[in-house]
């Protein structure tokens, strides 16, 4: 009976871990974002557009940033998939 309980516990722990999905790592994100701050900040347009709220925003949609026509007319919404593509090769 004890052995059965351990098996059930192990199985439910594994299922719980899978359901939670991959955990984010804010420290690593902060480190990687340093490379973006040459051109971007959260709240001010710089070489690139400000980033606060960019996740879920339509690409090229800030009214006060002079985007390229390509980005303005791209009809992209920024999510995990589109950001991944963009950051792989912005050109
Ligand atoms: C060399 C300068 C530069 C760097 C470094 C840079 N960007 Fe950009 N980024 C830009 C420019 C310029 C644009 C506007 C492009 C356009 O209008 O086509 C932009 C646009 C974007 C957009 C679209 C924003 C919107 O409002 O639609 C995202 C998202 C973005 N950058 C993310 C990043 C991230 C994340 C990093 C770091 C990994 C990064 N950028 C690094 C210059 C840069």
PDB file of N, CA, C and O in Angstrom, residues 3-68:
ATOM      1  N   UNK A   3       3.877   1.490  -1.171  1.00  0.00           N
ATOM      2  CA  UNK A   3       4.504   1.612  -2.484  1.00  0.00           C
ATOM      3  C   UNK A   3       3.516   2.222  -3.487  1.00  0.00           C
ATOM      4  O   UNK A   3       3.877   3.087  -4.274  1.00  0.00           O
ATOM      5  N   UNK A   4       2.274   1.771  -3.425  1.00  0.00           N
ATOM      6  CA  UNK A   4       1.253   2.323  -4.328  1.00  0.00           C
ATOM      7  C   UNK A   4       1.114   3.836  -4.142  1.00  0.00           C
ATOM      8  O   UNK A   4       1.074   4.601  -5.101  1.00  0.00           O
ATOM      9  N   UNK A   5       1.117   4.283  -2.905  1.00  0.00           N
ATOM     10  CA  UNK A   5       0.960   5.721  -2.635  1.00  0.00           C
ATOM     11  C   UNK A   5       2.114   6.533  -3.204  1.00  0.00           C
ATOM     12  O   UNK A   5       1.925   7.622  -3.734  1.00  0.00           O
ATOM     13  N   UNK A   6       3.308   5.951  -3.099  1.00  0.00           N
ATOM     14  CA  UNK A   6       4.473   6.677  -3.618  1.00  0.00           C
ATOM     15  C   UNK A   6       4.370   6.824  -5.133  1.00  0.00           C
ATOM     16  O   UNK A   6       4.645   7.880  -5.688  1.00  0.00           O
ATOM     17  N   UNK A   7       3.910   5.752  -5.791  1.00  0.00           N
ATOM     18  CA  UNK A   7       3.778   5.807  -7.241  1.00  0.00           C
ATOM     19  C   UNK A   7       2.752   6.880  -7.628  1.00  0.00           C
ATOM     20  O   UNK A   7       2.976   7.690  -8.523  1.00  0.00           O
ATOM     21  N   UNK A   8       1.622   6.894  -6.907  1.00  0.00           N
ATOM     22  CA  UNK A   8       0.579   7.875  -7.213  1.00  0.00           C
ATOM     23  C   UNK A   8       1.107   9.294  -6.970  1.00  0.00           C
ATOM     24  O   UNK A   8       0.915  10.203  -7.774  1.00  0.00           O
ATOM     25  N   UNK A   9       1.830   9.484  -5.884  1.00  0.00           N
ATOM     26  CA  UNK A   9       2.378  10.797  -5.568  1.00  0.00           C
ATOM     27  C   UNK A   9       3.349  11.247  -6.668  1.00  0.00           C
ATOM     28  O   UNK A   9       3.287  12.380  -7.148  1.00  0.00           O
ATOM     29  N   UNK A  10       4.225  10.327  -7.078  1.00  0.00           N
ATOM     30  CA  UNK A  10       5.200  10.681  -8.107  1.00  0.00           C
ATOM     31  C   UNK A  10       4.485  11.053  -9.398  1.00  0.00           C
ATOM     32  O   UNK A  10       4.839  12.040 -10.062  1.00  0.00           O
ATOM     33  N   UNK A  11       3.446  10.297  -9.737  1.00  0.00           N
ATOM     34  CA  UNK A  11       2.725  10.565 -10.974  1.00  0.00           C
ATOM     35  C   UNK A  11       2.037  11.923 -10.906  1.00  0.00           C
ATOM     36  O   UNK A  11       2.053  12.698 -11.864  1.00  0.00           O
ATOM     37  N   UNK A  12       1.453  12.253  -9.757  1.00  0.00           N
ATOM     38  CA  UNK A  12       0.736  13.525  -9.690  1.00  0.00           C
ATOM     39  C   UNK A  12       1.716  14.697  -9.647  1.00  0.00           C
ATOM     40  O   UNK A  12       1.438  15.758 -10.181  1.00  0.00           O
ATOM     41  N   UNK A  13       2.877  14.492  -9.088  1.00  0.00           N
ATOM     42  CA  UNK A  13       3.885  15.558  -9.123  1.00  0.00           C
ATOM     43  C   UNK A  13       4.325  15.822 -10.562  1.00  0.00           C
ATOM     44  O   UNK A  13       4.448  16.964 -10.995  1.00  0.00           O
ATOM     45  N   UNK A  14       4.536  14.735 -11.305  1.00  0.00           N
ATOM     46  CA  UNK A  14       4.979  14.884 -12.687  1.00  0.00           C
ATOM     47  C   UNK A  14       3.899  15.607 -13.495  1.00  0.00           C
ATOM     48  O   UNK A  14       4.185  16.506 -14.281  1.00  0.00           O
ATOM     49  N   UNK A  15       2.628  15.223 -13.275  1.00  0.00           N
ATOM     50  CA  UNK A  15       1.539  15.847 -14.012  1.00  0.00           C
ATOM     51  C   UNK A  15       1.446  17.327 -13.651  1.00  0.00           C
ATOM     52  O   UNK A  15       1.265  18.183 -14.507  1.00  0.00           O
ATOM     53  N   UNK A  16       1.610  17.635 -12.366  1.00  0.00           N
ATOM     54  CA  UNK A  16       1.553  19.024 -11.925  1.00  0.00           C
ATOM     55  C   UNK A  16       2.634  19.855 -12.589  1.00  0.00           C
ATOM     56  O   UNK A  16       2.376  20.953 -13.068  1.00  0.00           O
ATOM     57  N   UNK A  17       3.827  19.313 -12.673  1.00  0.00           N
ATOM     58  CA  UNK A  17       4.929  20.041 -13.280  1.00  0.00           C
ATOM     59  C   UNK A  17       4.643  20.295 -14.751  1.00  0.00           C
ATOM     60  O   UNK A  17       4.885  21.382 -15.262  1.00  0.00           O
ATOM     61  N   UNK A  18       4.077  19.300 -15.441  1.00  0.00           N
ATOM     62  CA  UNK A  18       3.806  19.458 -16.863  1.00  0.00           C
ATOM     63  C   UNK A  18       2.722  20.509 -17.083  1.00  0.00           C
ATOM     64  O   UNK A  18       2.805  21.329 -17.983  1.00  0.00           O
ATOM     65  N   UNK A  19       1.702  20.507 -16.211  1.00  0.00           N
ATOM     66  CA  UNK A  19       0.591  21.434 -16.385  1.00  0.00           C
ATOM     67  C   UNK A  19       1.045  22.876 -16.183  1.00  0.00           C
ATOM     68  O   UNK A  19       0.529  23.789 -16.811  1.00  0.00           O
ATOM     69  N   UNK A  20       2.031  23.079 -15.304  1.00  0.00           N
ATOM     70  CA  UNK A  20       2.489  24.434 -15.026  1.00  0.00           C
ATOM     71  C   UNK A  20       3.243  25.021 -16.216  1.00  0.00           C
ATOM     72  O   UNK A  20       3.333  26.219 -16.361  1.00  0.00           O
ATOM     73  N   UNK A  21       3.758  24.164 -17.091  1.00  0.00           N
ATOM     74  CA  UNK A  21       4.481  24.634 -18.268  1.00  0.00           C
ATOM     75  C   UNK A  21       5.859  25.132 -17.892  1.00  0.00           C
ATOM     76  O   UNK A  21       6.210  25.168 -16.714  1.00  0.00           O
ATOM     77  N   UNK A  22       6.620  25.597 -18.889  1.00  0.00           N
ATOM     78  CA  UNK A  22       7.966  26.066 -18.589  1.00  0.00           C
ATOM     79  C   UNK A  22       7.886  27.363 -17.785  1.00  0.00           C
ATOM     80  O   UNK A  22       7.113  28.255 -18.129  1.00  0.00           O
ATOM     81  N   UNK A  23       8.642  27.421 -16.720  1.00  0.00           N
ATOM     82  CA  UNK A  23       8.611  28.612 -15.873  1.00  0.00           C
ATOM     83  C   UNK A  23       9.411  29.734 -16.527  1.00  0.00           C
ATOM     84  O   UNK A  23      10.416  29.486 -17.167  1.00  0.00           O
ATOM     85  N   UNK A  24       8.938  30.967 -16.418  1.00  0.00           N
ATOM     86  CA  UNK A  24       9.707  32.093 -16.898  1.00  0.00           C
ATOM     87  C   UNK A  24      10.905  32.326 -15.992  1.00  0.00           C
ATOM     88  O   UNK A  24      10.932  31.831 -14.870  1.00  0.00           O
ATOM     89  N   UNK A  25      11.882  33.047 -16.476  1.00  0.00           N
ATOM     90  CA  UNK A  25      13.066  33.312 -15.674  1.00  0.00           C
ATOM     91  C   UNK A  25      13.358  34.808 -15.777  1.00  0.00           C
ATOM     92  O   UNK A  25      14.066  35.259 -16.669  1.00  0.00           O
ATOM     93  N   UNK A  26      12.753  35.597 -14.853  1.00  0.00           N
ATOM     94  CA  UNK A  26      12.869  37.053 -14.939  1.00  0.00           C
ATOM     95  C   UNK A  26      14.312  37.538 -14.893  1.00  0.00           C
ATOM     96  O   UNK A  26      14.653  38.519 -15.570  1.00  0.00           O
ATOM     97  N   UNK A  27      15.160  36.856 -14.144  1.00  0.00           N
ATOM     98  CA  UNK A  27      16.551  37.311 -14.040  1.00  0.00           C
ATOM     99  C   UNK A  27      17.240  37.178 -15.397  1.00  0.00           C
ATOM    100  O   UNK A  27      17.938  38.086 -15.856  1.00  0.00           O
ATOM    101  N   UNK A  28      16.987  36.056 -16.056  1.00  0.00           N
ATOM    102  CA  UNK A  28      17.592  35.859 -17.382  1.00  0.00           C
ATOM    103  C   UNK A  28      16.984  36.828 -18.399  1.00  0.00           C
ATOM    104  O   UNK A  28      17.694  37.362 -19.249  1.00  0.00           O
ATOM    105  N   UNK A  29      15.685  37.088 -18.269  1.00  0.00           N
ATOM    106  CA  UNK A  29      15.034  38.043 -19.159  1.00  0.00           C
ATOM    107  C   UNK A  29      15.637  39.435 -19.021  1.00  0.00           C
ATOM    108  O   UNK A  29      15.900  40.113 -20.013  1.00  0.00           O
ATOM    109  N   UNK A  30      15.883  39.834 -17.778  1.00  0.00           N
ATOM    110  CA  UNK A  30      16.460  41.151 -17.525  1.00  0.00           C
ATOM    111  C   UNK A  30      17.855  41.261 -18.156  1.00  0.00           C
ATOM    112  O   UNK A  30      18.206  42.260 -18.770  1.00  0.00           O
ATOM    113  N   UNK A  31      18.597  40.173 -18.021  1.00  0.00           N
ATOM    114  CA  UNK A  31      19.952  40.133 -18.577  1.00  0.00           C
ATOM    115  C   UNK A  31      19.891  40.261 -20.103  1.00  0.00           C
ATOM    116  O   UNK A  31      20.618  41.051 -20.703  1.00  0.00           O
ATOM    117  N   UNK A  32      18.999  39.490 -20.731  1.00  0.00           N
ATOM    118  CA  UNK A  32      18.896  39.512 -22.191  1.00  0.00           C
ATOM    119  C   UNK A  32      18.378  40.859 -22.688  1.00  0.00           C
ATOM    120  O   UNK A  32      18.760  41.328 -23.755  1.00  0.00           O
ATOM    121  N   UNK A  33      17.517  41.504 -21.888  1.00  0.00           N
ATOM    122  CA  UNK A  33      16.907  42.763 -22.327  1.00  0.00           C
ATOM    123  C   UNK A  33      17.934  43.893 -22.397  1.00  0.00           C
ATOM    124  O   UNK A  33      17.720  44.881 -23.094  1.00  0.00           O
ATOM    125  N   UNK A  34      19.059  43.738 -21.681  1.00  0.00           N
ATOM    126  CA  UNK A  34      20.117  44.755 -21.748  1.00  0.00           C
ATOM    127  C   UNK A  34      20.488  45.056 -23.195  1.00  0.00           C
ATOM    128  O   UNK A  34      20.753  46.193 -23.560  1.00  0.00           O
ATOM    129  N   UNK A  35      20.501  44.027 -24.022  1.00  0.00           N
ATOM    130  CA  UNK A  35      20.881  44.196 -25.429  1.00  0.00           C
ATOM    131  C   UNK A  35      19.867  45.055 -26.186  1.00  0.00           C
ATOM    132  O   UNK A  35      20.185  45.653 -27.207  1.00  0.00           O
ATOM    133  N   UNK A  36      18.648  45.119 -25.708  1.00  0.00           N
ATOM    134  CA  UNK A  36      17.590  45.879 -26.390  1.00  0.00           C
ATOM    135  C   UNK A  36      17.619  47.345 -25.993  1.00  0.00           C
ATOM    136  O   UNK A  36      17.138  48.202 -26.739  1.00  0.00           O
ATOM    137  N   UNK A  37      18.177  47.646 -24.815  1.00  0.00           N
ATOM    138  CA  UNK A  37      18.082  49.004 -24.286  1.00  0.00           C
ATOM    139  C   UNK A  37      19.015  49.979 -25.013  1.00  0.00           C
ATOM    140  O   UNK A  37      18.950  51.169 -24.757  1.00  0.00           O
ATOM    141  N   UNK A  38      19.866  49.480 -25.919  1.00  0.00           N
ATOM    142  CA  UNK A  38      20.617  50.391 -26.782  1.00  0.00           C
ATOM    143  C   UNK A  38      19.638  51.212 -27.612  1.00  0.00           C
ATOM    144  O   UNK A  38      19.903  52.365 -27.941  1.00  0.00           O
ATOM    145  N   UNK A  39      18.520  50.623 -27.969  1.00  0.00           N
ATOM    146  CA  UNK A  39      17.567  51.286 -28.865  1.00  0.00           C
ATOM    147  C   UNK A  39      16.169  51.450 -28.269  1.00  0.00           C
ATOM    148  O   UNK A  39      15.381  52.213 -28.798  1.00  0.00           O
ATOM    149  N   UNK A  40      15.842  50.691 -27.240  1.00  0.00           N
ATOM    150  CA  UNK A  40      14.489  50.720 -26.694  1.00  0.00           C
ATOM    151  C   UNK A  40      14.495  51.067 -25.215  1.00  0.00           C
ATOM    152  O   UNK A  40      15.430  50.747 -24.504  1.00  0.00           O
ATOM    153  N   UNK A  41      13.401  51.678 -24.748  1.00  0.00           N
ATOM    154  CA  UNK A  41      13.148  51.724 -23.318  1.00  0.00           C
ATOM    155  C   UNK A  41      11.676  51.386 -23.124  1.00  0.00           C
ATOM    156  O   UNK A  41      10.927  51.260 -24.093  1.00  0.00           O
ATOM    157  N   UNK A  42      11.270  51.234 -21.883  1.00  0.00           N
ATOM    158  CA  UNK A  42       9.888  50.839 -21.646  1.00  0.00           C
ATOM    159  C   UNK A  42       8.922  51.982 -21.939  1.00  0.00           C
ATOM    160  O   UNK A  42       7.874  51.788 -22.540  1.00  0.00           O
ATOM    161  N   UNK A  43       9.270  53.190 -21.529  1.00  0.00           N
ATOM    162  CA  UNK A  43       8.286  54.262 -21.545  1.00  0.00           C
ATOM    163  C   UNK A  43       8.584  55.415 -22.494  1.00  0.00           C
ATOM    164  O   UNK A  43       7.787  56.332 -22.604  1.00  0.00           O
ATOM    165  N   UNK A  44       9.763  55.391 -23.163  1.00  0.00           N
ATOM    166  CA  UNK A  44      10.082  56.492 -24.080  1.00  0.00           C
ATOM    167  C   UNK A  44      10.494  55.938 -25.435  1.00  0.00           C
ATOM    168  O   UNK A  44      11.249  54.970 -25.509  1.00  0.00           O
ATOM    169  N   UNK A  45      10.001  56.534 -26.511  1.00  0.00           N
ATOM    170  CA  UNK A  45      10.497  56.161 -27.830  1.00  0.00           C
ATOM    171  C   UNK A  45      11.941  56.613 -27.941  1.00  0.00           C
ATOM    172  O   UNK A  45      12.303  57.689 -27.480  1.00  0.00           O
ATOM    173  N   UNK A  46      12.759  55.761 -28.559  1.00  0.00           N
ATOM    174  CA  UNK A  46      14.177  56.060 -28.705  1.00  0.00           C
ATOM    175  C   UNK A  46      14.503  55.772 -30.167  1.00  0.00           C
ATOM    176  O   UNK A  46      13.727  56.138 -31.037  1.00  0.00           O
ATOM    177  N   UNK A  47      15.604  55.107 -30.446  1.00  0.00           N
ATOM    178  CA  UNK A  47      15.842  54.630 -31.805  1.00  0.00           C
ATOM    179  C   UNK A  47      14.686  53.713 -32.208  1.00  0.00           C
ATOM    180  O   UNK A  47      14.181  53.764 -33.324  1.00  0.00           O
ATOM    181  N   UNK A  48      14.266  52.884 -31.251  1.00  0.00           N
ATOM    182  CA  UNK A  48      13.106  52.014 -31.472  1.00  0.00           C
ATOM    183  C   UNK A  48      11.929  52.461 -30.609  1.00  0.00           C
ATOM    184  O   UNK A  48      12.100  53.278 -29.700  1.00  0.00           O
ATOM    185  N   UNK A  49      10.750  51.945 -30.898  1.00  0.00           N
ATOM    186  CA  UNK A  49       9.548  52.332 -30.142  1.00  0.00           C
ATOM    187  C   UNK A  49       9.568  51.832 -28.707  1.00  0.00           C
ATOM    188  O   UNK A  49      10.213  50.833 -28.402  1.00  0.00           O
ATOM    189  N   UNK A  50       8.854  52.542 -27.815  1.00  0.00           N
ATOM    190  CA  UNK A  50       8.808  52.135 -26.407  1.00  0.00           C
ATOM    191  C   UNK A  50       8.118  50.767 -26.291  1.00  0.00           C
ATOM    192  O   UNK A  50       7.247  50.423 -27.085  1.00  0.00           O
ATOM    193  N   UNK A  51       8.493  50.039 -25.270  1.00  0.00           N
ATOM    194  CA  UNK A  51       8.076  48.635 -25.188  1.00  0.00           C
ATOM    195  C   UNK A  51       6.939  48.342 -24.222  1.00  0.00           C
ATOM    196  O   UNK A  51       6.348  47.277 -24.293  1.00  0.00           O
ATOM    197  N   UNK A  52       6.653  49.251 -23.268  1.00  0.00           N
ATOM    198  CA  UNK A  52       5.615  48.881 -22.301  1.00  0.00           C
ATOM    199  C   UNK A  52       4.295  48.573 -23.029  1.00  0.00           C
ATOM    200  O   UNK A  52       3.865  49.335 -23.880  1.00  0.00           O
ATOM    201  N   UNK A  53       3.732  47.404 -22.719  1.00  0.00           N
ATOM    202  CA  UNK A  53       2.462  47.014 -23.323  1.00  0.00           C
ATOM    203  C   UNK A  53       2.597  46.407 -24.711  1.00  0.00           C
ATOM    204  O   UNK A  53       1.605  46.173 -25.389  1.00  0.00           O
ATOM    205  N   UNK A  54       3.854  46.139 -25.138  1.00  0.00           N
ATOM    206  CA  UNK A  54       4.043  45.672 -26.520  1.00  0.00           C
ATOM    207  C   UNK A  54       3.434  44.276 -26.737  1.00  0.00           C
ATOM    208  O   UNK A  54       2.941  43.972 -27.818  1.00  0.00           O
ATOM    209  N   UNK A  55       3.441  43.459 -25.676  1.00  0.00           N
ATOM    210  CA  UNK A  55       2.877  42.112 -25.809  1.00  0.00           C
ATOM    211  C   UNK A  55       1.363  42.219 -25.978  1.00  0.00           C
ATOM    212  O   UNK A  55       0.676  42.797 -25.140  1.00  0.00           O
ATOM    213  N   UNK A  56       0.860  41.737 -27.102  1.00  0.00           N
ATOM    214  CA  UNK A  56      -0.571  41.826 -27.373  1.00  0.00           C
ATOM    215  C   UNK A  56      -0.930  43.064 -28.192  1.00  0.00           C
ATOM    216  O   UNK A  56      -2.071  43.228 -28.602  1.00  0.00           O
ATOM    217  N   UNK A  57       0.071  43.939 -28.429  1.00  0.00           N
ATOM    218  CA  UNK A  57      -0.168  45.160 -29.203  1.00  0.00           C
ATOM    219  C   UNK A  57      -0.013  44.847 -30.692  1.00  0.00           C
ATOM    220  O   UNK A  57       0.739  43.959 -31.065  1.00  0.00           O
ATOM    221  N   UNK A  58      -0.710  45.603 -31.520  1.00  0.00           N
ATOM    222  CA  UNK A  58      -0.547  45.454 -32.957  1.00  0.00           C
ATOM    223  C   UNK A  58       0.799  46.075 -33.340  1.00  0.00           C
ATOM    224  O   UNK A  58       1.146  47.148 -32.856  1.00  0.00           O
ATOM    225  N   UNK A  59       1.545  45.414 -34.205  1.00  0.00           N
ATOM    226  CA  UNK A  59       2.859  45.913 -34.608  1.00  0.00           C
ATOM    227  C   UNK A  59       2.721  47.271 -35.295  1.00  0.00           C
ATOM    228  O   UNK A  59       1.793  47.497 -36.066  1.00  0.00           O
ATOM    229  N   UNK A  60       3.646  48.158 -34.976  1.00  0.00           N
ATOM    230  CA  UNK A  60       3.669  49.449 -35.641  1.00  0.00           C
ATOM    231  C   UNK A  60       2.492  50.338 -35.305  1.00  0.00           C
ATOM    232  O   UNK A  60       2.102  51.175 -36.120  1.00  0.00           O
ATOM    233  N   UNK A  61       1.920  50.209 -34.116  1.00  0.00           N
ATOM    234  CA  UNK A  61       0.666  50.906 -33.837  1.00  0.00           C
ATOM    235  C   UNK A  61       0.791  52.108 -32.887  1.00  0.00           C
ATOM    236  O   UNK A  61      -0.210  52.754 -32.607  1.00  0.00           O
ATOM    237  N   UNK A  62       1.988  52.411 -32.390  1.00  0.00           N
ATOM    238  CA  UNK A  62       2.094  53.615 -31.555  1.00  0.00           C
ATOM    239  C   UNK A  62       1.955  54.844 -32.456  1.00  0.00           C
ATOM    240  O   UNK A  62       2.657  54.949 -33.461  1.00  0.00           O
ATOM    241  N   UNK A  63       1.077  55.768 -32.106  1.00  0.00           N
ATOM    242  CA  UNK A  63       0.830  56.908 -32.993  1.00  0.00           C
ATOM    243  C   UNK A  63       2.023  57.863 -33.067  1.00  0.00           C
ATOM    244  O   UNK A  63       2.168  58.599 -34.031  1.00  0.00           O
ATOM    245  N   UNK A  64       2.881  57.844 -32.051  1.00  0.00           N
ATOM    246  CA  UNK A  64       3.951  58.848 -32.000  1.00  0.00           C
ATOM    247  C   UNK A  64       5.325  58.261 -32.288  1.00  0.00           C
ATOM    248  O   UNK A  64       6.338  58.796 -31.875  1.00  0.00           O
ATOM    249  N   UNK A  65       5.389  57.139 -33.007  1.00  0.00           N
ATOM    250  CA  UNK A  65       6.688  56.604 -33.416  1.00  0.00           C
ATOM    251  C   UNK A  65       6.705  56.410 -34.934  1.00  0.00           C
ATOM    252  O   UNK A  65       5.749  55.862 -35.487  1.00  0.00           O
ATOM    253  N   UNK A  66       7.764  56.870 -35.616  1.00  0.00           N
ATOM    254  CA  UNK A  66       7.823  56.783 -37.084  1.00  0.00           C
ATOM    255  C   UNK A  66       8.267  55.400 -37.569  1.00  0.00           C
ATOM    256  O   UNK A  66       9.421  55.209 -37.950  1.00  0.00           O
ATOM    257  N   UNK A  67       7.344  54.463 -37.566  1.00  0.00           N
ATOM    258  CA  UNK A  67       7.659  53.091 -37.999  1.00  0.00           C
ATOM    259  C   UNK A  67       7.958  53.036 -39.496  1.00  0.00           C
ATOM    260  O   UNK A  67       7.532  53.903 -40.261  1.00  0.00           O
ATOM    261  N   UNK A  68       8.616  51.959 -39.907  1.00  0.00           N
ATOM    262  CA  UNK A  68       8.752  51.662 -41.335  1.00  0.00           C
ATOM    263  C   UNK A  68       7.365  51.291 -41.879  1.00  0.00           C
ATOM    264  O   UNK A  68       6.508  50.801 -41.141  1.00  0.00           O
TER     265      UNK A  68
END
